mmCIF file of C-alpha atoms and ligand atoms in Angstrom:
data_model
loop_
_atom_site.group_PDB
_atom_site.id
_atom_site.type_symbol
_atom_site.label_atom_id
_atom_site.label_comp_id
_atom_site.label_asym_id
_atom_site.label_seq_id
_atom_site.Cartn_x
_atom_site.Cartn_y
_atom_site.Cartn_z
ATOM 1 C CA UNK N 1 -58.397 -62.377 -3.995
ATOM 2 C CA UNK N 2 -56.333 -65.343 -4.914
ATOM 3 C CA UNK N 3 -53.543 -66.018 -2.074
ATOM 4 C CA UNK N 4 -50.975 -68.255 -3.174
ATOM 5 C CA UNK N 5 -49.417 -68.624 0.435
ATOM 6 C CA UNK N 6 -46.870 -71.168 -0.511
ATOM 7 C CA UNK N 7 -45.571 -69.505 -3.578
ATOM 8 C CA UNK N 8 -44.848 -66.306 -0.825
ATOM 9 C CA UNK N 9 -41.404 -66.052 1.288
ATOM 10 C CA UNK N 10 -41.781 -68.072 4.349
ATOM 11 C CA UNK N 11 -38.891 -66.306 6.079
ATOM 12 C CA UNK N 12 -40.056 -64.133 8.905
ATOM 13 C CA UNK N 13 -38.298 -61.068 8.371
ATOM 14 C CA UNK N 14 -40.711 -58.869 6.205
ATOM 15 C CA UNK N 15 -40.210 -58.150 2.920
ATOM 16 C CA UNK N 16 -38.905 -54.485 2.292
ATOM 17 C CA UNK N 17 -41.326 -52.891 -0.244
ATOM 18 C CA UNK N 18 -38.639 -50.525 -0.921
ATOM 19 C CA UNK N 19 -36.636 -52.767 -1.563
ATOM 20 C CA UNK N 20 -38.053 -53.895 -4.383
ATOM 21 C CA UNK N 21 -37.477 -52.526 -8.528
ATOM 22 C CA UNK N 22 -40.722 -52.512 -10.886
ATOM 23 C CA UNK N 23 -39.828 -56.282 -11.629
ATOM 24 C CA UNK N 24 -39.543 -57.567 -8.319
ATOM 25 C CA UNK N 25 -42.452 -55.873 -7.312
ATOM 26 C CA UNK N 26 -44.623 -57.008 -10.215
ATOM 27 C CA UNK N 27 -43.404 -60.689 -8.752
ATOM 28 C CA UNK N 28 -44.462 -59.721 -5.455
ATOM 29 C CA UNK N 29 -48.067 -58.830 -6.813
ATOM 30 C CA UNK N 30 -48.225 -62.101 -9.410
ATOM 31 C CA UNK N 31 -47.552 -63.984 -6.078
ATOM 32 C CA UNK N 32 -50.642 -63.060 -4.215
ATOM 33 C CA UNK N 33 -52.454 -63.522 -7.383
ATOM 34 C CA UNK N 34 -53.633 -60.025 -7.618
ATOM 35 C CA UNK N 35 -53.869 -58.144 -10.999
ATOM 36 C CA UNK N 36 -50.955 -56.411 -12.685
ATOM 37 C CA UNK N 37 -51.758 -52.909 -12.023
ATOM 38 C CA UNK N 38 -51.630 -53.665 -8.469
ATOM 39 C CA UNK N 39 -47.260 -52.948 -9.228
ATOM 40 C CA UNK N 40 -48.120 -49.579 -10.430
ATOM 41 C CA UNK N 41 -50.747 -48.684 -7.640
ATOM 42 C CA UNK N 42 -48.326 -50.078 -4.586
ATOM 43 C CA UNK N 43 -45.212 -48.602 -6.323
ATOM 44 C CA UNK N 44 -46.986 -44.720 -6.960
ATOM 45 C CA UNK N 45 -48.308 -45.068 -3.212
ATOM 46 C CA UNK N 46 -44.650 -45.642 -2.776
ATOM 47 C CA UNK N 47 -42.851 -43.159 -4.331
ATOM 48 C CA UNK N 48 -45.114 -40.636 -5.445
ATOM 49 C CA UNK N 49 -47.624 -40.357 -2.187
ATOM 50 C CA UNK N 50 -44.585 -41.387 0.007
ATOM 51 C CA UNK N 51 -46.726 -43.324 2.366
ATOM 52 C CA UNK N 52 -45.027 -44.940 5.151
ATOM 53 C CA UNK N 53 -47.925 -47.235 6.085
ATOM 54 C CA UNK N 54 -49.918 -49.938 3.830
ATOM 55 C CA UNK N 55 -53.311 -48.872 5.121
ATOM 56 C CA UNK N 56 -52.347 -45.995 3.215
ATOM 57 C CA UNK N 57 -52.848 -47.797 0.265
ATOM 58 C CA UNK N 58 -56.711 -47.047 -0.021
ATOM 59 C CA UNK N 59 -56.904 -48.228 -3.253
ATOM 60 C CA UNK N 60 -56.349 -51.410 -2.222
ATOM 61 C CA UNK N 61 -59.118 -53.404 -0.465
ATOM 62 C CA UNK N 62 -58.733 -54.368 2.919
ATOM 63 C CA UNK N 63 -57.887 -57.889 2.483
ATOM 64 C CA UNK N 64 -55.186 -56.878 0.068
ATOM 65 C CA UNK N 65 -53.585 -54.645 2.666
ATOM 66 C CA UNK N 66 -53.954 -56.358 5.516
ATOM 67 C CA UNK N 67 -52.685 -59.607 3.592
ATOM 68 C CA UNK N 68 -49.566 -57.253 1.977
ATOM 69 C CA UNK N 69 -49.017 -55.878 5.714
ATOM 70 C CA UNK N 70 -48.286 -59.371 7.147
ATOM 71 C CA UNK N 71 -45.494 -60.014 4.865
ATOM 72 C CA UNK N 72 -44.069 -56.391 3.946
ATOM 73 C CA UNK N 73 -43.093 -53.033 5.303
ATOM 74 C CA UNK N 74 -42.290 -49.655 4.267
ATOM 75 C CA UNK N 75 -38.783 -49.124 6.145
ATOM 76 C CA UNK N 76 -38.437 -45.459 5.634
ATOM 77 C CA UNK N 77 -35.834 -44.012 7.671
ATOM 78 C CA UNK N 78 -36.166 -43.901 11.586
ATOM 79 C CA UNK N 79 -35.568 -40.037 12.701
ATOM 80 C CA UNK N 80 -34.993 -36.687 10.826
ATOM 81 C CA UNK N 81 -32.297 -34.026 12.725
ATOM 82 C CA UNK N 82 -32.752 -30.581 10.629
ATOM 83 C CA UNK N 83 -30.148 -28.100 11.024
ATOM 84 C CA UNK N 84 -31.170 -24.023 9.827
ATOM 85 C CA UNK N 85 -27.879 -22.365 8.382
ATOM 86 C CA UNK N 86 -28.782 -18.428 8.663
ATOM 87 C CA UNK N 87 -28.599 -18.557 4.656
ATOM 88 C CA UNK N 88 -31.592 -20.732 4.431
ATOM 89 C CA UNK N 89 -29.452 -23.764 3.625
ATOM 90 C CA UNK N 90 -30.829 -26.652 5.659
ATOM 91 C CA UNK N 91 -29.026 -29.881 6.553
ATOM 92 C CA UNK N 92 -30.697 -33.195 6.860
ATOM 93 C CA UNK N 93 -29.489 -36.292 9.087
ATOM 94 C CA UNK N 94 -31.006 -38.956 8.632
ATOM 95 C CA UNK N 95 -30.620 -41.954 10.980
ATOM 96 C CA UNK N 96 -31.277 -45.662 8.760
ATOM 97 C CA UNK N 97 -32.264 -48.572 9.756
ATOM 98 C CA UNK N 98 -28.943 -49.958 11.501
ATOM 99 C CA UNK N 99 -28.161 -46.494 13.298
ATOM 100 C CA UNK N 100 -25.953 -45.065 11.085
ATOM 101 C CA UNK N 101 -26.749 -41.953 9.570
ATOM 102 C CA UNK N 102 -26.677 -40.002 6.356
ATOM 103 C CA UNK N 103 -26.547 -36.166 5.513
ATOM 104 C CA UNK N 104 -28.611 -34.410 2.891
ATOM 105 C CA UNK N 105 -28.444 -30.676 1.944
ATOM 106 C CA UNK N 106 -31.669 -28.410 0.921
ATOM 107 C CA UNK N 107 -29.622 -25.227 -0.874
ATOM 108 C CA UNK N 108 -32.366 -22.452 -1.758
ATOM 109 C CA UNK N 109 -30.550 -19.692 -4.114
ATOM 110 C CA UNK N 110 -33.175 -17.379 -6.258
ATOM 111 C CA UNK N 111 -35.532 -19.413 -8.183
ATOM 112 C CA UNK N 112 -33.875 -22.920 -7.424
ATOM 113 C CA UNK N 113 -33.906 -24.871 -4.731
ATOM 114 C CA UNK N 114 -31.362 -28.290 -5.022
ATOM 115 C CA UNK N 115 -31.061 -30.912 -2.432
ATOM 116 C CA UNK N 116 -27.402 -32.289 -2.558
ATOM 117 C CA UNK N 117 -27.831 -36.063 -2.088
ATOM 118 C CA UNK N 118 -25.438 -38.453 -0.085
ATOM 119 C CA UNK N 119 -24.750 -42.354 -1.858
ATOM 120 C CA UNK N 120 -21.893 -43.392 0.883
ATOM 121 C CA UNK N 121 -21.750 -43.445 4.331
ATOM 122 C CA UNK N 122 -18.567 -41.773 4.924
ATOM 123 C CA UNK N 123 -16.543 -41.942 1.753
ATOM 124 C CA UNK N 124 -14.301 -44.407 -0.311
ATOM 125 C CA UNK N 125 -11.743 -41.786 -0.854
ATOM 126 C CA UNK N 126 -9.739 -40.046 0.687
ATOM 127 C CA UNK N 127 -9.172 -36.147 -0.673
ATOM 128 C CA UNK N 128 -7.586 -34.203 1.829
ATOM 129 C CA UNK N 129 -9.386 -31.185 1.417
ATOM 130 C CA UNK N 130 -12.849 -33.043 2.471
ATOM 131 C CA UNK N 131 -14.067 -33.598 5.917
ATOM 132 C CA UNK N 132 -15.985 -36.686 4.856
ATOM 133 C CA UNK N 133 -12.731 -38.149 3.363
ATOM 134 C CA UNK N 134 -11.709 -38.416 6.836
ATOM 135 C CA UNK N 135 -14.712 -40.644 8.327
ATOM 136 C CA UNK N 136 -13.495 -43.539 5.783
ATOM 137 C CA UNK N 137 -16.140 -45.925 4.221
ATOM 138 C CA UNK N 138 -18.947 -47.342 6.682
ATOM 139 C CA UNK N 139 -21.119 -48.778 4.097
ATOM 140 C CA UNK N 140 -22.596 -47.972 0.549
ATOM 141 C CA UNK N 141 -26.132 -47.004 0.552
ATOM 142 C CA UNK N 142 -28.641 -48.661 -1.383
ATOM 143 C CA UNK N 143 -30.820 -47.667 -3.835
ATOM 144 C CA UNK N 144 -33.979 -46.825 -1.557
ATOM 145 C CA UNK N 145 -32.099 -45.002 1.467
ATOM 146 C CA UNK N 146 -30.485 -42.787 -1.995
ATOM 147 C CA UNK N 147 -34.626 -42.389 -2.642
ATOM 148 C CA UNK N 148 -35.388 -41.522 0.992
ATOM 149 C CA UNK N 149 -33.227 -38.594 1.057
ATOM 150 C CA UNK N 150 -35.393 -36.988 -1.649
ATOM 151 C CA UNK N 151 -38.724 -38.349 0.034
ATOM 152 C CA UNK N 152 -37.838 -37.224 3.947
ATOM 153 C CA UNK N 153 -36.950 -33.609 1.913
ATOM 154 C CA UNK N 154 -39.897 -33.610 0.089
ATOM 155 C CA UNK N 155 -42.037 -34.673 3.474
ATOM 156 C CA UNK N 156 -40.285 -31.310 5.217
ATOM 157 C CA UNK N 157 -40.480 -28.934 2.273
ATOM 158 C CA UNK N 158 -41.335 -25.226 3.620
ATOM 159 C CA UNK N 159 -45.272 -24.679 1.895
ATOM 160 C CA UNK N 160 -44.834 -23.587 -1.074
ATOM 161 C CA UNK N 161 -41.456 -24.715 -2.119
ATOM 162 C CA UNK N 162 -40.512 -27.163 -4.526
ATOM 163 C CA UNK N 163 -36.940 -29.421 -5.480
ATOM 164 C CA UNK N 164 -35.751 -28.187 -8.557
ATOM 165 C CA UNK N 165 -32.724 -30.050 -9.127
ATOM 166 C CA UNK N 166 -31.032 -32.986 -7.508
ATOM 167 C CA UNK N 167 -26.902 -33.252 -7.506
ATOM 168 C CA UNK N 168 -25.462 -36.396 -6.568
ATOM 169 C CA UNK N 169 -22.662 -34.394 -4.153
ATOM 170 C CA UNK N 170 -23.408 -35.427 -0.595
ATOM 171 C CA UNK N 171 -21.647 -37.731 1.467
ATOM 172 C CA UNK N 172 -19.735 -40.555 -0.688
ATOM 173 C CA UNK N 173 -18.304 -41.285 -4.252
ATOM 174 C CA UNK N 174 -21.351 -41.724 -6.562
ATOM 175 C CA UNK N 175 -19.298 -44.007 -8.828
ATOM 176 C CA UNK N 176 -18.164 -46.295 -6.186
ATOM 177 C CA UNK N 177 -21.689 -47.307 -5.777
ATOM 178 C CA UNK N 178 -22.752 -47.547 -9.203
ATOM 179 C CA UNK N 179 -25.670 -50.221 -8.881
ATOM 180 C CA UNK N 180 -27.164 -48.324 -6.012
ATOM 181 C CA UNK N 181 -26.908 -44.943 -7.688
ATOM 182 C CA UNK N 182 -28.608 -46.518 -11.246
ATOM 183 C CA UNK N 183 -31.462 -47.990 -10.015
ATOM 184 C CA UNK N 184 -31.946 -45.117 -7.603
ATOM 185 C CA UNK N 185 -32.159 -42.831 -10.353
ATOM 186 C CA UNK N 186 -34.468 -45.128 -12.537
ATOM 187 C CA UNK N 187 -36.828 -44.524 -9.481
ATOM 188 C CA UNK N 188 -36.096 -40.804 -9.792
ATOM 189 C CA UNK N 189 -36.817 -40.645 -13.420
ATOM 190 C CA UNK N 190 -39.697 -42.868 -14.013
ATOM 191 C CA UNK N 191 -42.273 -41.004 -14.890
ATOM 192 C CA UNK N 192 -45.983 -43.672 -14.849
ATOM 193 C CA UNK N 193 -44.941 -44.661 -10.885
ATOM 194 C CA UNK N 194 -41.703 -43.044 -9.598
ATOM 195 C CA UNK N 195 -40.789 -39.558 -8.715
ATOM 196 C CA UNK N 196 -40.786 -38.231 -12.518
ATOM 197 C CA UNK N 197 -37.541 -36.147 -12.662
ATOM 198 C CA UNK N 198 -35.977 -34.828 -15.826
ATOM 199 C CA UNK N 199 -32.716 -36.497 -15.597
ATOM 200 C CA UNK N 200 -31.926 -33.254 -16.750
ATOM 201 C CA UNK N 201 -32.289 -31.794 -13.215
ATOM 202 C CA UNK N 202 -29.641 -34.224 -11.782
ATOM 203 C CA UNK N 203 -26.332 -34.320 -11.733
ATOM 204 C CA UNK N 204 -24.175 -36.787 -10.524
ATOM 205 C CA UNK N 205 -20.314 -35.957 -9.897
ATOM 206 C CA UNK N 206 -17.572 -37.888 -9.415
ATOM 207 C CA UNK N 207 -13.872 -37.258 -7.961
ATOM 208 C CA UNK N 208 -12.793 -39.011 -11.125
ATOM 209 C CA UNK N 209 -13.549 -42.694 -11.629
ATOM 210 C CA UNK N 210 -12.929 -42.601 -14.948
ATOM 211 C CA UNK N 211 -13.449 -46.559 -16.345
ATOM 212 C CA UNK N 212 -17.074 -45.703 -15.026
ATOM 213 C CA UNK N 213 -18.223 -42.407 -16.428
ATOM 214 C CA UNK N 214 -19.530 -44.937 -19.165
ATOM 215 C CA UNK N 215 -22.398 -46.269 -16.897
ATOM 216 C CA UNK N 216 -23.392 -42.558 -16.093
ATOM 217 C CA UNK N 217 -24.081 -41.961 -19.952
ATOM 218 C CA UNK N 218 -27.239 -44.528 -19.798
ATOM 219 C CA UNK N 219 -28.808 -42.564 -17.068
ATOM 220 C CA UNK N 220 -29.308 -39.320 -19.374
ATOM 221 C CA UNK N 221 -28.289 -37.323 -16.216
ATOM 222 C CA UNK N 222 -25.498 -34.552 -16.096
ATOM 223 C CA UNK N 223 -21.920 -35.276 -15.210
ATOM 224 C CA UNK N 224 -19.708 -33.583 -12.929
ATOM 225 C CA UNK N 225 -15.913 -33.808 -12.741
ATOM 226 C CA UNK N 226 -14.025 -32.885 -9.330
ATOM 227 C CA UNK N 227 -10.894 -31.729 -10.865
ATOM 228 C CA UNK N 228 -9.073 -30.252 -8.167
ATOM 229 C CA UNK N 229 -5.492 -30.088 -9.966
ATOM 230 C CA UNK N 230 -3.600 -29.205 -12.974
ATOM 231 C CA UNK N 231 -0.669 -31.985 -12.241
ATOM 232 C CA UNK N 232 -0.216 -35.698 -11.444
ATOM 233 C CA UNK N 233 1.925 -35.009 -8.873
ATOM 234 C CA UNK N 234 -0.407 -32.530 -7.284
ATOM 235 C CA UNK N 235 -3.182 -34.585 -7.916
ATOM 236 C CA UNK N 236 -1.460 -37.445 -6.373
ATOM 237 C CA UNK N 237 -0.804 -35.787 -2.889
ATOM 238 C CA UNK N 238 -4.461 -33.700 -2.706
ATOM 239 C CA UNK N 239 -6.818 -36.882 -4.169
ATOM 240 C CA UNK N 240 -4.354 -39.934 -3.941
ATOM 241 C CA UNK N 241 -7.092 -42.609 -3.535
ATOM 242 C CA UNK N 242 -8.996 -41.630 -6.462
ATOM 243 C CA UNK N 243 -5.750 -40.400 -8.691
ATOM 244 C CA UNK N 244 -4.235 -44.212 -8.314
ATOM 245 C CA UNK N 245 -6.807 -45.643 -10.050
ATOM 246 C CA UNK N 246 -6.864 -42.878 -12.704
ATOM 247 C CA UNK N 247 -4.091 -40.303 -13.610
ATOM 248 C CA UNK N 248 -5.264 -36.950 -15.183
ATOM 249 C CA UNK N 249 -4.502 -38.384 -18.455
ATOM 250 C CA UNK N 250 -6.811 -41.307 -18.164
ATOM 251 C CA UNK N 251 -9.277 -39.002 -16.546
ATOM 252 C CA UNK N 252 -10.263 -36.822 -19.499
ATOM 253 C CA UNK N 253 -9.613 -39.184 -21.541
ATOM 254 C CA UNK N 254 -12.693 -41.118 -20.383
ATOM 255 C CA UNK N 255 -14.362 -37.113 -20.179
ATOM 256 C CA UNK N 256 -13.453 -36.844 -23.912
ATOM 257 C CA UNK N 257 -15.294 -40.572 -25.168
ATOM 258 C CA UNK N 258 -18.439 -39.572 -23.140
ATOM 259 C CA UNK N 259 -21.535 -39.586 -25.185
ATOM 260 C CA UNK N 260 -22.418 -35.572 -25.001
ATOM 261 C CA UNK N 261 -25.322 -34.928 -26.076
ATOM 262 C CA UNK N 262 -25.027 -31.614 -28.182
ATOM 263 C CA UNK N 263 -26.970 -29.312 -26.213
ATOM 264 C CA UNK N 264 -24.467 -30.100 -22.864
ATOM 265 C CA UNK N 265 -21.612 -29.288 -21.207
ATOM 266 C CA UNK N 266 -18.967 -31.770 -18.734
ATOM 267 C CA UNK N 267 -18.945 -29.426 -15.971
ATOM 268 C CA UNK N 268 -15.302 -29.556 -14.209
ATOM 269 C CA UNK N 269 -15.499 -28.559 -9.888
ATOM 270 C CA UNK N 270 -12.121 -27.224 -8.901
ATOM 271 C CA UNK N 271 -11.573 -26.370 -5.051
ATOM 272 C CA UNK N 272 -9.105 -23.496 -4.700
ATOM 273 C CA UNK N 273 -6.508 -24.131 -1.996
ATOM 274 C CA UNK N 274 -4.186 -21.291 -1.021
ATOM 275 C CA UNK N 275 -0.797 -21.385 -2.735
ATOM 276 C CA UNK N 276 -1.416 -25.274 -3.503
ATOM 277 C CA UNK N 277 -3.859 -25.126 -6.583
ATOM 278 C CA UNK N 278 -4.961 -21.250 -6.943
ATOM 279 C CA UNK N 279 -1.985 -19.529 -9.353
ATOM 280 C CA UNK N 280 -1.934 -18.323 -12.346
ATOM 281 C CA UNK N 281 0.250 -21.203 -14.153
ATOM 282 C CA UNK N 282 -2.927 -23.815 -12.638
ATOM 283 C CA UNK N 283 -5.696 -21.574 -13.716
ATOM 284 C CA UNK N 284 -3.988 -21.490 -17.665
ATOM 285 C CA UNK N 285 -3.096 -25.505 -16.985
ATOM 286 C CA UNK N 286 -6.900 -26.001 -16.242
ATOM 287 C CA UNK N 287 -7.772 -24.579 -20.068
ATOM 288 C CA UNK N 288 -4.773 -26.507 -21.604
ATOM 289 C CA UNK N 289 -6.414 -29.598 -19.739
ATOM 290 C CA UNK N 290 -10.224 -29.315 -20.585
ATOM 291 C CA UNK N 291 -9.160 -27.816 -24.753
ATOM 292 C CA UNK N 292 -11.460 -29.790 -27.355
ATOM 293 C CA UNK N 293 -14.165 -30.700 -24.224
ATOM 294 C CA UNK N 294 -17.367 -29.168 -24.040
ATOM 295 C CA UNK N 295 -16.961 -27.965 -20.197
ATOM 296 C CA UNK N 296 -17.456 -25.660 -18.042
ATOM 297 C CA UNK N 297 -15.482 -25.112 -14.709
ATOM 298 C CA UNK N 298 -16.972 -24.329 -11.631
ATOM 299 C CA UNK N 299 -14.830 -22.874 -8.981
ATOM 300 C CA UNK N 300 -15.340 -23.423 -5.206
ATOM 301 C CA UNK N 301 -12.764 -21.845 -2.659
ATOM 302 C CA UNK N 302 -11.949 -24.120 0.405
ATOM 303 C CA UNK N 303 -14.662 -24.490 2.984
ATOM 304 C CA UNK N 304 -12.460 -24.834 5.969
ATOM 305 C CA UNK N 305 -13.121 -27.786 8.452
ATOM 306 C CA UNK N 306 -11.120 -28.766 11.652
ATOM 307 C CA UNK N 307 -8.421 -31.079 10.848
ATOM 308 C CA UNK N 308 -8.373 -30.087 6.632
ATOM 309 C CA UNK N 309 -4.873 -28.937 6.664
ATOM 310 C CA UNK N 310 -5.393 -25.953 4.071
ATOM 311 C CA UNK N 311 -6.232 -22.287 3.881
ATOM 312 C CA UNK N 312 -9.342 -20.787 1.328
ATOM 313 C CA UNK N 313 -7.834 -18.538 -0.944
ATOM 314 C CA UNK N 314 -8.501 -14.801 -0.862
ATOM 315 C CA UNK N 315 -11.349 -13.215 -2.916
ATOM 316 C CA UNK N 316 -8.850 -11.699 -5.583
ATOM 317 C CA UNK N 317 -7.166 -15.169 -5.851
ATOM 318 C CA UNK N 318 -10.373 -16.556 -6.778
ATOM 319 C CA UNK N 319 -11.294 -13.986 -9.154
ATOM 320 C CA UNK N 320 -7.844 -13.875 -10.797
ATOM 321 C CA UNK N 321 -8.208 -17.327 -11.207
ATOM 322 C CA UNK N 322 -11.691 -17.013 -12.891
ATOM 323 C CA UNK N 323 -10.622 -14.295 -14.956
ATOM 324 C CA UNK N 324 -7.559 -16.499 -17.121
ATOM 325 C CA UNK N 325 -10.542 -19.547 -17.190
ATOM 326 C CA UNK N 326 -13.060 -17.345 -17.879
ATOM 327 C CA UNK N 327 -11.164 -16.835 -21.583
ATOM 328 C CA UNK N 328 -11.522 -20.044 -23.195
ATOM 329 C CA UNK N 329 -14.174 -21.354 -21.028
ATOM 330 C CA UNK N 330 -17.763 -20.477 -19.359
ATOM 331 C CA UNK N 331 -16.494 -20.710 -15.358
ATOM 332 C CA UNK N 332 -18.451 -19.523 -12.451
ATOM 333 C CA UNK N 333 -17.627 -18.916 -8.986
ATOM 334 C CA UNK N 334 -19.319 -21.439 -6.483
ATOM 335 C CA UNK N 335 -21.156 -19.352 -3.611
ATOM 336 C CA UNK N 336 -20.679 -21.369 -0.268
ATOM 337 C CA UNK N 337 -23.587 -22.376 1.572
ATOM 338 C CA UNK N 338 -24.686 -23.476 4.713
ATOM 339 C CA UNK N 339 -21.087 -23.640 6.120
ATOM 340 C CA UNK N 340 -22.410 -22.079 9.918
ATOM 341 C CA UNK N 341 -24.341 -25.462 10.257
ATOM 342 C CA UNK N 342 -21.299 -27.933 8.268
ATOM 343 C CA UNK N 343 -24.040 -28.032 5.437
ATOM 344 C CA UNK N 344 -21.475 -27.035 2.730
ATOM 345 C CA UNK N 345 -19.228 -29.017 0.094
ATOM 346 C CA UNK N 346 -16.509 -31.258 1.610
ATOM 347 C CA UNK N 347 -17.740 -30.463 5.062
ATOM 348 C CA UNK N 348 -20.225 -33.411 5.654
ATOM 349 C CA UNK N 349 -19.461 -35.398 8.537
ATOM 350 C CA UNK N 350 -21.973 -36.690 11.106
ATOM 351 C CA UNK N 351 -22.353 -33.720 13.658
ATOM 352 C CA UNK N 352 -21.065 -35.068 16.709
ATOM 353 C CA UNK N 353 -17.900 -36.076 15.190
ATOM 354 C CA UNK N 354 -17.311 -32.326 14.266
ATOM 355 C CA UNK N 355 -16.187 -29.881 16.983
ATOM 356 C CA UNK N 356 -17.690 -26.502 15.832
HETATM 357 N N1 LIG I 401 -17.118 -37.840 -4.441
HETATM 358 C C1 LIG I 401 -17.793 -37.045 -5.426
HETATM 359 C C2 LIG I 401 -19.077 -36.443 -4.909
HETATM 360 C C3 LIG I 401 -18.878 -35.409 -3.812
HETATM 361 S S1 LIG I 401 -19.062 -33.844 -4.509
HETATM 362 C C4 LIG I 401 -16.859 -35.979 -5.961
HETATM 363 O O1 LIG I 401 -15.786 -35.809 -5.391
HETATM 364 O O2 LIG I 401 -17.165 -35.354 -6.967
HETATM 365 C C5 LIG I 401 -18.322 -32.824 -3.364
HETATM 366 C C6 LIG I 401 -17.623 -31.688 -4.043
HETATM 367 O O3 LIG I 401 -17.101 -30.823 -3.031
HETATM 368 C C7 LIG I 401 -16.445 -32.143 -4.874
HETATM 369 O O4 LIG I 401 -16.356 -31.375 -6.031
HETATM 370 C C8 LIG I 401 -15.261 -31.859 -3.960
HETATM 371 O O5 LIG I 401 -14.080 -31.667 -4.700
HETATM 372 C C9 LIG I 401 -15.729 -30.620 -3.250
HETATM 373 N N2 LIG I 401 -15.124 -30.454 -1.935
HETATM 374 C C10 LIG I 401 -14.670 -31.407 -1.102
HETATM 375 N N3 LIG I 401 -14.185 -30.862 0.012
HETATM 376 C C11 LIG I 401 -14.338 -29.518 -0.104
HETATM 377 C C12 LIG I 401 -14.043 -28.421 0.739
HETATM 378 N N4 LIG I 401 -13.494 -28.596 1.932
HETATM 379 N N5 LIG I 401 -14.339 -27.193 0.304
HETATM 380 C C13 LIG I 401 -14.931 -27.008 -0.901
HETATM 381 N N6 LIG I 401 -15.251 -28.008 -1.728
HETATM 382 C C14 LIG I 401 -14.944 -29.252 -1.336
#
């Protein structure tokens, strides 16, 4: 083994391993002198294996761990809290590095089972129908502690299950994190060292950052729109962070110059909220609004949370509502999950904060 000490960092802090993308890890490896496959062995034990320690890494020699294990560590996240809803949904908190923490949702329903992934802590927005709205922003997460939600998941799978899909709709705007969220879905995706996901299986949604649905295209993953409302005005007083920087009109605008590929569909999330959203005159505003786009609409009626000043709309509502979409476009009724444990949509805030 060649070890080109002065060419390495002299800091003391280790270097993160996670840290690192492909190119910054091939660096890492040119540094010590060690051959290029090396990137591609340390970044599968990584990602693939999920090891959390370099002697892991038996494919290494000895001297190549030890030497990598006096510079670097794996930094996965310090503690796991699961909590069991009794429909099988299971939320994750995960504490980080600094202390704060970070939800992520396992959602088991037939033959799928999706983990709903966080990319804020707390949230850049501030929607008034969402609990983590309310938190505000503590930081954006970076690309690996996006990554460690599916890894810690993966490490506390039941036997026998498997992730089928991955939706960018935990904690956070997506969007407002866009560097982060890329690179953490290049690890996702790559197939000779990372986790190997269709980007098929993902889906990333935002509450409507329109100037950057462009970056999503790139990623090949599916986009989700959190509609919400038929008006401005109503827009404005529900979603007013997100609905300053982009009116409805600049909105699907942006949702009608995004690349499509043919075989897809924009899916639109609208959360009913009794006698503010749910009529008739939104439900036929909703198919004037998405004409000419290849969408679908998924419904979700209000998961109630203390402090969200706004009632879930009765069953008929709901399916009244469906039933005038339902004519001009596919639109499906969004089952909620995991609310007994504060697993489900717009209800993620860290535990303690919530009185249940
Ligand atoms: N910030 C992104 C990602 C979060 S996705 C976005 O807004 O799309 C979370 C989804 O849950 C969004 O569609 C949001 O509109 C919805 N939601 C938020 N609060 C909710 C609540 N209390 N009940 C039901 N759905 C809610």
């Amino acid at each position: 083994m060649r070890y080109q000490k002065d060419t390495l960092p002299s800091s003391t802090s280790p270097i993160n391993l996670l840290s690192l993308d492909e190119v910054g890890m091939g660096r890492l490896v040119q540094q010590f002198g060690w051959p290029r496959y090396r990137t591609g062995q340390i970044l599968r034990w990584l990602y693939q294996r999920r090891a959390k320690d370099i002697n892991q890494m038996t494919d290494l020699g000895q001297a190549e761990r030890t030497a990598l294990a006096s510079l670097a560590t794996i930094p996965r996240a310090v503690g796991c809290t699961v909590f069991r809803s009794i429909d099988h949904t299971r939320k994750l908190i995960l504490t980080l590095n600094d202390g704060l923490s970070v939800e992520t949702v396992l959602i088991p329903d037939e033959d799928r089972l999706t983990l709903c992934v966080s990319t804020q802590v707390g949230c850049t927005l501030d929607c008034r129908f969402c609990l983590t709205g309310t938190m505000g922003l503590k930081r954006n997460l970076k690309a690996h502690e996006i990554i460690e939600q599916v890894l810690t998941a993966q490490d506390r799978l039941d036997s026998g299950e498997r992730i089928t899909n991955l939706v960018f709709m935990g904690m956070g705007e997506p969007l407002a994190n866009m560097e982060a969220l890329s690179e953490a879905i290049r690890r996702l995706t790559n197939k000779p060292w990372g986790l190997g996901w269709s980007p098929r299986r993902i889906t990333v949604s935002t509450a409507g950052l329109a100037a950057r649905l462009k970056d999503v295209a790139p990623l090949g993953v599916n986009l989700a729109i959190s509609l919400n409302a038929t008006t401005d005005d109503q827009r404005a007083s529900l979603m007013p962070a997100v609905n300053g920087i982009a009116s409805l009109k600049t909105l699907l605008a942006a949702c009608r110059r995004y690349p499509l590929p043919p075989t897809r569909r924009l899916t639109f999330e609208y959360v009913l909220l009794k006698d503010v959203n749910d009529t008739d005159a939104d439900a036929r505003r909703v198919v004037k609004l998405l004409a000419n786009l290849n969408a679908k609409v998924n419904l979700i009626a209000l998961n109630p949370g203390p402090g969200i000043p706004f009632e879930t709309p009765d069953p008929q509502r709901v399916a009244a509502f469906q039933t005038i979409v339902r004519r001009a476009l596919p639109c499906f009724v969004r089952k909620p999950r995991g609310l007994d444990v504060y697993a489900a949509c717009g209800q993620l805030k860290r535990m303690e904060l919530v009185t249940l």
